[in-house]
Short mmCIF file of C-alpha atoms and ligand atoms in Angstrom, two decimals:
data_model
loop_
_atom_site.label_atom_id
_atom_site.label_comp_id
_atom_site.label_asym_id
_atom_site.label_seq_id
_atom_site.Cartn_x
_atom_site.Cartn_y
_atom_site.Cartn_z
CA MET A 9 105.78 -33.24 -45.75
CA ASN A 10 102.27 -31.79 -45.81
CA ASN A 11 100.32 -33.58 -48.53
CA THR A 12 97.10 -31.61 -48.24
CA PHE A 13 96.27 -28.87 -50.74
CA ASP A 14 93.47 -26.59 -51.76
CA VAL A 15 93.79 -27.62 -55.40
CA MET A 16 95.84 -30.28 -57.19
CA VAL A 17 96.49 -30.19 -60.92
CA LEU A 18 97.07 -33.61 -62.45
CA GLY A 19 98.94 -33.36 -65.76
CA LEU A 20 101.18 -30.34 -66.43
CA GLY A 21 101.06 -29.91 -70.18
CA ALA A 22 99.59 -26.88 -71.95
CA ALA A 23 96.39 -26.74 -69.90
CA GLY A 24 97.66 -27.96 -66.53
CA SER A 25 100.74 -25.72 -66.39
CA SER A 26 98.57 -22.69 -67.12
CA ALA A 27 95.97 -23.72 -64.51
CA LEU A 28 98.73 -24.13 -61.93
CA TYR A 29 100.10 -20.67 -62.76
CA HIS A 30 96.70 -19.00 -62.36
CA LEU A 31 95.98 -20.88 -59.13
CA SER A 32 99.40 -19.98 -57.75
CA LYS A 33 98.57 -16.29 -58.09
CA THR A 34 95.69 -16.62 -55.64
CA GLY A 35 97.80 -17.61 -52.62
CA LYS A 36 96.04 -20.98 -52.31
CA ARG A 37 98.02 -24.13 -51.48
CA VAL A 38 98.41 -25.73 -54.89
CA CYS A 39 100.32 -28.70 -56.23
CA GLY A 40 100.88 -29.98 -59.76
CA ILE A 41 101.89 -33.52 -60.68
CA ASP A 42 103.16 -34.99 -63.94
CA GLN A 43 104.35 -38.46 -64.88
CA PHE A 44 107.17 -36.97 -67.00
CA GLU A 45 109.36 -33.83 -66.83
CA PRO A 46 107.34 -31.13 -68.59
CA PRO A 47 107.91 -29.73 -71.11
CA HIS A 48 108.45 -33.13 -72.74
CA ALA A 49 107.85 -34.80 -76.08
CA GLN A 50 105.49 -37.62 -75.00
CA GLY A 51 102.10 -35.88 -75.15
CA SER A 52 100.51 -33.10 -77.24
CA SER A 53 102.52 -29.98 -76.44
CA HIS A 54 105.85 -30.40 -78.24
CA GLY A 55 107.27 -29.77 -81.70
CA GLN A 56 108.66 -26.24 -81.57
CA SER A 57 105.64 -24.22 -82.74
CA ARG A 58 101.86 -23.83 -82.57
CA ILE A 59 99.68 -21.58 -84.73
CA THR A 60 97.71 -18.87 -83.01
CA ARG A 61 95.13 -16.73 -84.82
CA GLN A 62 91.98 -14.76 -84.12
CA ALA A 63 89.84 -14.94 -87.29
CA TYR A 64 88.78 -18.38 -86.20
CA HIS A 65 87.47 -20.31 -89.20
CA GLU A 66 86.07 -23.05 -86.97
CA ASP A 67 83.43 -20.81 -85.34
CA PRO A 68 83.11 -17.15 -84.26
CA LEU A 69 82.18 -18.48 -80.80
CA TYR A 70 85.88 -19.07 -80.11
CA VAL A 71 86.91 -15.46 -80.75
CA PRO A 72 86.20 -14.04 -77.24
CA PHE A 73 88.33 -16.88 -75.86
CA ILE A 74 91.21 -16.26 -78.23
CA LYS A 75 91.17 -12.50 -77.62
CA LYS A 76 91.47 -13.14 -73.91
CA ALA A 77 94.16 -15.77 -74.56
CA TYR A 78 96.25 -13.19 -76.46
CA GLU A 79 96.06 -10.80 -73.48
CA LEU A 80 97.14 -13.54 -71.09
CA TRP A 81 100.06 -14.77 -73.23
CA ASP A 82 101.18 -11.17 -73.34
CA GLU A 83 100.95 -10.94 -69.54
CA VAL A 84 103.01 -14.12 -69.12
CA GLU A 85 105.63 -12.83 -71.57
CA LYS A 86 105.91 -9.60 -69.58
CA ASN A 87 106.04 -11.39 -66.21
CA SER A 88 108.72 -13.81 -67.37
CA GLY A 89 110.74 -11.70 -69.78
CA LYS A 90 110.68 -14.68 -72.19
CA GLN A 91 109.50 -14.64 -75.80
CA LEU A 92 106.49 -16.95 -76.20
CA PHE A 93 104.93 -15.46 -79.34
CA LEU A 94 106.24 -14.47 -82.77
CA LYS A 95 103.90 -12.44 -84.95
CA THR A 96 104.11 -13.61 -88.57
CA GLY A 97 100.56 -13.03 -89.78
CA GLY A 98 98.35 -15.97 -90.69
CA LEU A 99 97.05 -16.99 -94.11
CA MET A 100 94.01 -19.20 -94.69
CA LEU A 101 94.22 -20.69 -98.20
CA GLY A 102 91.67 -22.51 -100.30
CA SER A 103 88.98 -22.09 -102.93
CA PRO A 104 86.60 -19.15 -102.37
CA ASP A 105 84.06 -21.60 -100.92
CA ALA A 106 86.47 -23.44 -98.63
CA GLY A 107 85.51 -23.67 -94.96
CA VAL A 108 88.74 -21.99 -93.84
CA ILE A 109 88.09 -19.00 -96.14
CA LYS A 110 84.39 -18.53 -95.42
CA GLY A 111 84.84 -19.30 -91.73
CA ALA A 112 87.78 -16.94 -91.22
CA GLU A 113 85.89 -14.14 -92.96
CA LEU A 114 82.81 -14.77 -90.83
CA SER A 115 84.77 -14.59 -87.58
CA ALA A 116 86.71 -11.55 -88.74
CA ARG A 117 83.55 -9.66 -89.73
CA THR A 118 81.60 -10.74 -86.64
CA HIS A 119 84.34 -9.62 -84.27
CA ASP A 120 85.95 -6.72 -86.14
CA ILE A 121 89.26 -8.45 -86.80
CA PRO A 122 91.22 -6.73 -89.58
CA TYR A 123 91.95 -8.99 -92.57
CA GLU A 124 92.79 -8.88 -96.27
CA TYR A 125 91.30 -11.04 -99.01
CA LEU A 126 94.00 -12.04 -101.51
CA SER A 127 93.77 -13.39 -105.07
CA ASN A 128 96.15 -16.13 -106.22
CA HIS A 129 98.34 -13.49 -107.95
CA GLU A 130 98.55 -11.42 -104.79
CA ILE A 131 99.44 -14.51 -102.76
CA SER A 132 102.30 -15.42 -105.15
CA LYS A 133 103.57 -11.86 -105.25
CA ARG A 134 103.57 -11.27 -101.51
CA PHE A 135 104.62 -14.77 -100.44
CA PRO A 136 106.90 -16.15 -103.16
CA ALA A 137 107.49 -19.37 -101.19
CA LEU A 138 103.90 -20.44 -102.02
CA LYS A 139 102.54 -21.93 -105.27
CA PRO A 140 98.77 -21.32 -105.19
CA ASN A 141 96.77 -22.63 -108.16
CA LYS A 142 94.41 -20.38 -110.09
CA ASP A 143 91.40 -21.20 -107.85
CA THR A 144 93.19 -20.41 -104.60
CA VAL A 145 92.38 -17.31 -102.59
CA GLY A 146 93.66 -16.23 -99.20
CA VAL A 147 92.41 -14.56 -96.03
CA LEU A 148 95.35 -12.85 -94.38
CA GLU A 149 95.19 -11.90 -90.71
CA LYS A 150 97.94 -9.63 -89.44
CA ASN A 151 97.93 -10.58 -85.75
CA ALA A 152 98.31 -14.33 -86.17
CA GLY A 153 101.60 -16.04 -85.48
CA ILE A 154 103.52 -18.66 -83.60
CA LEU A 155 103.51 -19.72 -79.95
CA PHE A 156 106.52 -21.69 -78.72
CA PRO A 157 104.83 -24.55 -76.85
CA GLU A 158 107.69 -25.98 -74.80
CA GLU A 159 108.66 -22.49 -73.63
CA CYS A 160 105.03 -21.67 -72.76
CA VAL A 161 104.73 -24.77 -70.53
CA LYS A 162 108.14 -24.12 -68.95
CA VAL A 163 107.39 -20.48 -68.19
CA HIS A 164 103.97 -21.24 -66.67
CA LEU A 165 105.60 -23.80 -64.37
CA GLU A 166 108.48 -21.49 -63.44
CA LEU A 167 106.12 -18.65 -62.56
CA ALA A 168 103.89 -21.02 -60.58
CA THR A 169 106.90 -22.25 -58.60
CA ALA A 170 108.00 -18.69 -57.92
CA ASN A 171 104.50 -18.03 -56.55
CA GLY A 172 104.79 -20.96 -54.14
CA ALA A 173 103.16 -23.84 -56.04
CA LYS A 174 104.55 -27.31 -55.35
CA ILE A 175 105.46 -29.33 -58.43
CA HIS A 176 106.12 -33.07 -58.51
CA THR A 177 107.44 -34.46 -61.78
CA SER A 178 108.32 -38.00 -62.83
CA GLU A 179 105.49 -39.02 -60.54
CA LYS A 180 102.63 -40.93 -62.08
CA VAL A 181 99.09 -40.53 -60.76
CA LEU A 182 97.68 -44.01 -60.23
CA ALA A 183 94.25 -43.28 -58.76
CA VAL A 184 91.93 -40.36 -58.05
CA THR A 185 89.04 -40.87 -55.66
CA ALA A 186 86.44 -38.19 -55.01
CA GLY A 187 84.95 -38.17 -51.52
CA THR A 188 82.23 -35.80 -50.33
CA ASP A 189 84.63 -33.08 -49.20
CA MET A 190 88.06 -34.10 -50.41
CA VAL A 191 89.73 -35.73 -53.38
CA GLU A 192 92.39 -38.36 -52.73
CA VAL A 193 95.22 -38.68 -55.24
CA VAL A 194 97.48 -41.72 -55.12
CA THR A 195 100.76 -41.66 -57.05
CA GLY A 196 103.70 -44.02 -57.26
CA ASN A 197 105.33 -41.99 -54.45
CA ALA A 198 102.65 -40.77 -52.06
CA THR A 199 99.01 -40.14 -51.23
CA TYR A 200 97.68 -36.58 -51.34
CA SER A 201 94.39 -34.93 -50.56
CA ALA A 202 92.88 -31.73 -51.88
CA ASN A 203 89.61 -29.85 -51.86
CA LYS A 204 89.58 -29.92 -55.66
CA ALA A 205 91.50 -31.69 -58.41
CA ILE A 206 91.85 -30.62 -62.03
CA ILE A 207 92.38 -33.55 -64.38
CA SER A 208 94.32 -32.24 -67.38
CA THR A 209 96.05 -35.42 -68.47
CA GLY A 210 95.72 -34.90 -72.24
CA ALA A 211 95.67 -38.10 -74.28
CA TRP A 212 95.58 -40.13 -71.06
CA ILE A 213 92.40 -38.48 -69.74
CA SER A 214 89.95 -41.31 -70.50
CA GLU A 215 91.88 -43.52 -68.06
CA PHE A 216 90.82 -41.14 -65.27
CA LEU A 217 87.14 -41.03 -66.25
CA PRO A 218 86.11 -44.61 -67.06
CA ASP A 219 82.67 -44.04 -65.51
CA LEU A 220 81.83 -41.28 -67.99
CA ASN A 221 82.75 -43.14 -71.15
CA LEU A 222 83.34 -39.86 -73.00
CA PRO A 223 83.61 -40.07 -76.81
CA LEU A 224 87.26 -38.95 -76.83
CA SER A 225 89.56 -40.47 -79.43
CA VAL A 226 93.32 -40.19 -79.65
CA GLU A 227 94.83 -39.63 -83.11
CA ARG A 228 98.46 -39.97 -84.20
CA GLN A 229 99.87 -36.84 -85.84
CA VAL A 230 103.18 -36.47 -87.67
CA LEU A 231 105.12 -33.22 -88.03
CA TYR A 232 107.76 -32.83 -90.77
CA TRP A 233 110.60 -30.34 -91.23
CA PHE A 234 112.05 -29.76 -94.72
CA LYS A 235 115.31 -27.87 -95.30
CA THR A 236 115.22 -24.62 -97.25
CA ASN A 237 118.95 -24.07 -97.75
CA ASN A 238 118.93 -25.62 -101.22
CA VAL A 239 116.89 -22.70 -102.58
CA HIS A 240 118.50 -19.69 -104.21
CA GLN A 241 116.53 -17.24 -102.08
CA ALA A 242 116.11 -19.11 -98.79
CA ASP A 243 114.79 -15.99 -97.10
CA ILE A 244 111.43 -16.40 -98.87
CA PHE A 245 110.78 -19.01 -96.15
CA ALA A 246 111.84 -16.73 -93.28
CA PRO A 247 109.18 -15.60 -90.77
CA GLN A 248 109.17 -12.04 -92.16
CA ASN A 249 108.26 -13.40 -95.64
CA LEU A 250 106.07 -16.42 -94.93
CA PRO A 251 103.15 -16.32 -92.47
CA VAL A 252 101.75 -19.35 -90.70
CA TYR A 253 99.07 -20.86 -92.92
CA ILE A 254 96.28 -23.43 -93.12
CA TRP A 255 95.69 -24.72 -96.64
CA GLU A 256 92.35 -26.41 -97.43
CA TYR A 257 93.41 -28.10 -100.65
CA ALA A 258 90.19 -30.15 -100.97
CA PRO A 259 86.89 -29.88 -99.03
CA LYS A 260 87.72 -30.36 -95.31
CA LYS A 261 91.24 -31.62 -96.15
CA MET A 262 93.96 -29.43 -94.76
CA PHE A 263 97.63 -29.14 -94.18
CA TYR A 264 99.21 -26.33 -92.23
CA GLY A 265 102.63 -25.01 -91.52
CA PHE A 266 105.19 -22.52 -90.38
CA PRO A 267 108.04 -20.48 -91.80
CA ASP A 268 111.62 -21.61 -91.30
CA LEU A 269 112.63 -21.01 -87.68
CA GLY A 270 116.08 -22.53 -88.24
CA ASP A 271 115.38 -26.22 -88.95
CA GLY A 272 113.47 -25.74 -92.22
CA ILE A 273 109.76 -25.29 -92.87
CA LYS A 274 107.48 -27.36 -90.67
CA VAL A 275 104.38 -28.87 -92.34
CA ALA A 276 101.72 -31.32 -91.17
CA HIS A 277 98.33 -32.66 -92.15
CA HIS A 278 95.39 -31.78 -89.93
CA HIS A 279 93.38 -34.88 -88.90
CA VAL A 280 94.54 -37.70 -91.13
CA GLY A 281 96.26 -39.74 -88.43
CA GLU A 282 95.43 -43.25 -87.36
CA PRO A 283 93.53 -43.88 -84.11
CA THR A 284 95.88 -44.76 -81.29
CA THR A 285 96.42 -44.62 -77.53
CA PRO A 286 99.31 -43.08 -75.57
CA HIS A 287 100.49 -46.65 -74.85
CA THR A 288 100.41 -47.97 -78.41
CA LEU A 289 101.43 -44.79 -80.29
CA ASN A 290 103.79 -45.52 -83.19
CA ARG A 291 106.56 -42.93 -82.81
CA ASN A 292 108.41 -44.03 -85.94
CA ILE A 293 107.89 -42.14 -89.18
CA SER A 294 108.00 -44.32 -92.29
CA ASP A 295 109.71 -43.47 -95.60
CA GLU A 296 106.27 -43.63 -97.26
CA GLU A 297 104.94 -40.97 -94.89
CA VAL A 298 107.90 -38.71 -95.60
CA GLU A 299 107.54 -39.21 -99.37
CA ALA A 300 103.82 -38.41 -99.25
CA MET A 301 104.48 -35.15 -97.40
CA GLN A 302 107.37 -34.37 -99.74
CA ASP A 303 104.90 -34.58 -102.66
CA VAL A 304 102.64 -32.06 -100.93
CA VAL A 305 105.55 -29.66 -100.42
CA LYS A 306 106.61 -30.04 -104.06
CA GLU A 307 103.11 -29.22 -105.24
CA TYR A 308 102.41 -26.21 -103.02
CA PHE A 309 105.84 -24.61 -102.42
CA ASN A 310 108.68 -23.27 -104.52
CA LEU A 311 111.05 -25.73 -102.90
CA LYS A 312 112.80 -28.97 -103.77
CA PRO A 313 112.05 -30.59 -100.43
CA GLU A 314 114.81 -32.29 -98.51
CA PHE A 315 113.57 -33.99 -95.33
CA ASN A 316 115.32 -32.81 -92.16
CA TYR A 317 113.49 -34.59 -89.34
CA GLY A 318 110.03 -35.36 -87.97
CA ALA A 319 108.11 -35.74 -84.72
CA VAL A 320 105.02 -37.65 -83.62
CA CYS A 321 102.36 -36.13 -81.39
CA MET A 322 98.77 -36.94 -80.33
CA TYR A 323 95.46 -35.15 -80.83
CA THR A 324 92.71 -35.96 -78.30
CA ASN A 325 89.53 -35.38 -80.29
CA THR A 326 85.91 -34.80 -79.38
CA PRO A 327 83.25 -35.54 -82.05
CA ASP A 328 82.34 -31.83 -82.42
CA GLU A 329 85.98 -30.66 -82.08
CA ARG A 330 85.04 -28.47 -79.13
CA PHE A 331 86.91 -28.81 -75.86
CA VAL A 332 85.69 -30.21 -72.54
CA ILE A 333 86.15 -27.73 -69.67
CA ASP A 334 83.71 -28.52 -66.89
CA TYR A 335 83.03 -30.05 -63.50
CA HIS A 336 82.75 -33.81 -63.36
CA PRO A 337 78.96 -34.33 -63.53
CA ALA A 338 78.96 -36.58 -60.43
CA HIS A 339 81.76 -34.90 -58.42
CA LYS A 340 81.91 -31.14 -58.19
CA ASN A 341 85.36 -31.36 -56.62
CA ILE A 342 86.82 -32.75 -59.87
CA ILE A 343 87.31 -30.53 -62.91
CA ILE A 344 87.84 -32.05 -66.33
CA ALA A 345 90.03 -30.39 -68.97
CA SER A 346 90.31 -31.89 -72.42
CA PRO A 347 91.21 -28.87 -74.51
CA CYS A 348 92.82 -30.38 -77.60
CA THR A 349 91.16 -31.69 -80.80
CA GLY A 350 94.18 -30.34 -82.60
CA HIS A 351 93.59 -26.64 -81.95
CA GLY A 352 93.72 -26.09 -78.20
CA PHE A 353 97.21 -24.78 -77.59
CA LYS A 354 96.56 -21.15 -78.46
CA PHE A 355 93.79 -21.08 -75.83
CA ALA A 356 95.88 -22.62 -73.04
CA SER A 357 96.49 -19.28 -71.32
CA ILE A 358 92.75 -18.63 -70.88
CA THR A 359 91.90 -22.32 -70.44
CA GLY A 360 94.12 -22.43 -67.36
CA LYS A 361 92.48 -19.32 -65.96
CA LEU A 362 88.99 -20.75 -66.51
CA LEU A 363 90.05 -24.01 -64.85
CA SER A 364 91.39 -22.12 -61.85
CA GLN A 365 88.11 -20.20 -61.59
CA LEU A 366 86.12 -23.45 -61.62
CA ALA A 367 88.43 -24.96 -59.00
CA LEU A 368 87.93 -21.94 -56.72
CA ASP A 369 84.15 -21.91 -57.26
CA SER A 370 84.25 -18.51 -58.96
CA LYS A 371 82.09 -17.78 -61.97
CA PRO A 372 84.21 -18.35 -65.10
CA GLU A 373 84.89 -14.99 -66.73
CA LEU A 374 83.65 -16.31 -70.09
CA ASN A 375 80.62 -18.47 -70.74
CA ILE A 376 81.92 -22.02 -71.09
CA ASP A 377 78.61 -23.75 -71.82
CA ILE A 378 79.88 -24.75 -75.28
CA PHE A 379 82.54 -26.88 -73.56
CA SER A 380 80.18 -28.66 -71.19
CA VAL A 381 80.62 -32.35 -70.52
CA ASN A 382 76.85 -32.83 -70.55
CA ARG A 383 76.68 -32.57 -74.31
CA PHE A 384 78.13 -36.09 -74.43
CA LEU A 385 76.08 -37.70 -71.67
C1 FAD B 24 100.80 -32.23 -83.86
C2 FAD B 24 99.95 -31.23 -83.14
C3 FAD B 24 99.82 -29.97 -83.68
C4 FAD B 24 99.02 -29.03 -83.04
N1 FAD B 24 98.93 -27.77 -83.57
C5 FAD B 24 98.25 -26.82 -82.91
C6 FAD B 24 98.29 -25.48 -83.36
O1 FAD B 24 98.97 -25.15 -84.34
N2 FAD B 24 97.59 -24.55 -82.65
C7 FAD B 24 96.88 -24.87 -81.55
O2 FAD B 24 96.26 -23.98 -80.95
N3 FAD B 24 96.83 -26.14 -81.07
C8 FAD B 24 97.50 -27.12 -81.74
N4 FAD B 24 97.52 -28.40 -81.27
C9 FAD B 24 96.74 -28.74 -80.07
C10 FAD B 24 97.50 -28.45 -78.79
O3 FAD B 24 98.86 -28.71 -78.92
C11 FAD B 24 96.83 -29.23 -77.68
O4 FAD B 24 95.52 -28.74 -77.57
C12 FAD B 24 97.50 -29.08 -76.35
O5 FAD B 24 98.88 -29.30 -76.45
C13 FAD B 24 96.87 -30.07 -75.36
O6 FAD B 24 97.41 -29.85 -74.08
P1 FAD B 24 97.00 -30.76 -72.85
O7 FAD B 24 97.46 -30.04 -71.65
O8 FAD B 24 95.57 -31.17 -72.95
O9 FAD B 24 97.85 -32.14 -73.05
P2 FAD B 24 99.41 -32.38 -72.80
O10 FAD B 24 100.18 -31.16 -73.06
O11 FAD B 24 99.77 -33.64 -73.50
O12 FAD B 24 99.50 -32.62 -71.23
C14 FAD B 24 98.99 -33.74 -70.56
C15 FAD B 24 99.95 -34.05 -69.43
O13 FAD B 24 99.36 -35.00 -68.56
C16 FAD B 24 100.39 -35.83 -68.08
N5 FAD B 24 99.84 -37.09 -67.59
C17 FAD B 24 99.08 -37.98 -68.25
N6 FAD B 24 98.78 -39.04 -67.48
C18 FAD B 24 99.37 -38.82 -66.28
C19 FAD B 24 99.43 -39.55 -65.05
N7 FAD B 24 98.85 -40.74 -64.91
N8 FAD B 24 100.10 -39.01 -64.02
C20 FAD B 24 100.72 -37.79 -64.13
N9 FAD B 24 100.70 -37.07 -65.28
C21 FAD B 24 100.03 -37.57 -66.33
C22 FAD B 24 101.28 -36.03 -69.32
O14 FAD B 24 102.56 -36.49 -68.98
C23 FAD B 24 101.26 -34.64 -69.92
O15 FAD B 24 102.37 -33.87 -69.48
C24 FAD B 24 98.32 -29.37 -81.87
C25 FAD B 24 98.44 -30.65 -81.33
C26 FAD B 24 99.27 -31.56 -81.94
C27 FAD B 24 99.42 -32.93 -81.34
#
């Protein structure tokens, strides 16, 4: 077996699977490795659904990336014939001064994204599943919706394989050593060499970059599904009647969620999880956690919540919540991808393309200075 490649992609989650797909289109010899069988439920890219939206409340700087990401998801849908995206619209909810409201409006105005500003009465009338209080307003964006994360990873890997990429799963990378010209990758099964390696190992990434001591922290996140079949009009929770939403119920405190895709409505807090590591992650969900989320659902939805099931996932956070997409500062043949901080999935289609451009020494098609590793050194 020839173990020499132009580019190796280590970690085949959201970012790595997309990078492998884009590399595979160039005709280069490429290989992807993962310790599990992606898509899997051990990292950050599982749980049925991810929000995608363009009126980016976090910062208008993300909008060119998300517009490109939409185009690329569309391309992958067409190339695969699989549905990866469901348009439901997206609703930012909060007081008129809330960051999600002001920020979404700013991005929408800056980048000409159509949106509607809704009063609490309009919210209740149009989305009867929701119970906004009198101070709540909404910014509604038509083109937001849901990406299906497991299917996205699967399709990227299938298309990459069809283009000739080699994929090794259930194979753990144990060491990566950058030489002057080549990178050596040692796994439990073999030793490989490549001109370039992309390290996209999600919550495990710090283990590959001990010399950099990056300020990345891993955070436990719990997702909850509540049944809707005990409601008289269950269709108020259906995707045609309930958009994806992010609700800033107190300054910088948010929960978010999805309409009922068959298992009930999915809801989760954004950023209230305990610090963890992939090796110590508590995958059990306590009764207290379920009860606390049940109270949130009771307060904000017209639903008597009945817990269906939950899932545990990991955010890999940077202090400024921006991603890291860059060359290793000491080794130009290693590319670092840490595109999470709880909002990276929607970008994965363009992230993978940018990573492939870095690996092939082409100029990235968008300016990625905001994701530079140097900001932490
Ligand atoms: C609960 C939750 C909700 C989220 N909601 C949203 C949302 O609504 N919208 C949004 O845009 N984003 C959201 N995100 C963020 C998004 O899901 C992440 O940005 C994205 O999944 C990160 O992908 P990744 O490729 O960096 O990591 P992963 O998908 O975890 O991939 C890393 C891969 O590396 C592999 N790996 C690690 N170590 C090794 C090794 N030694 N050898 C071989 N392989 C290895 C792992 O097995 C894994 O497959 C959410 C994240 C979470 C956790």
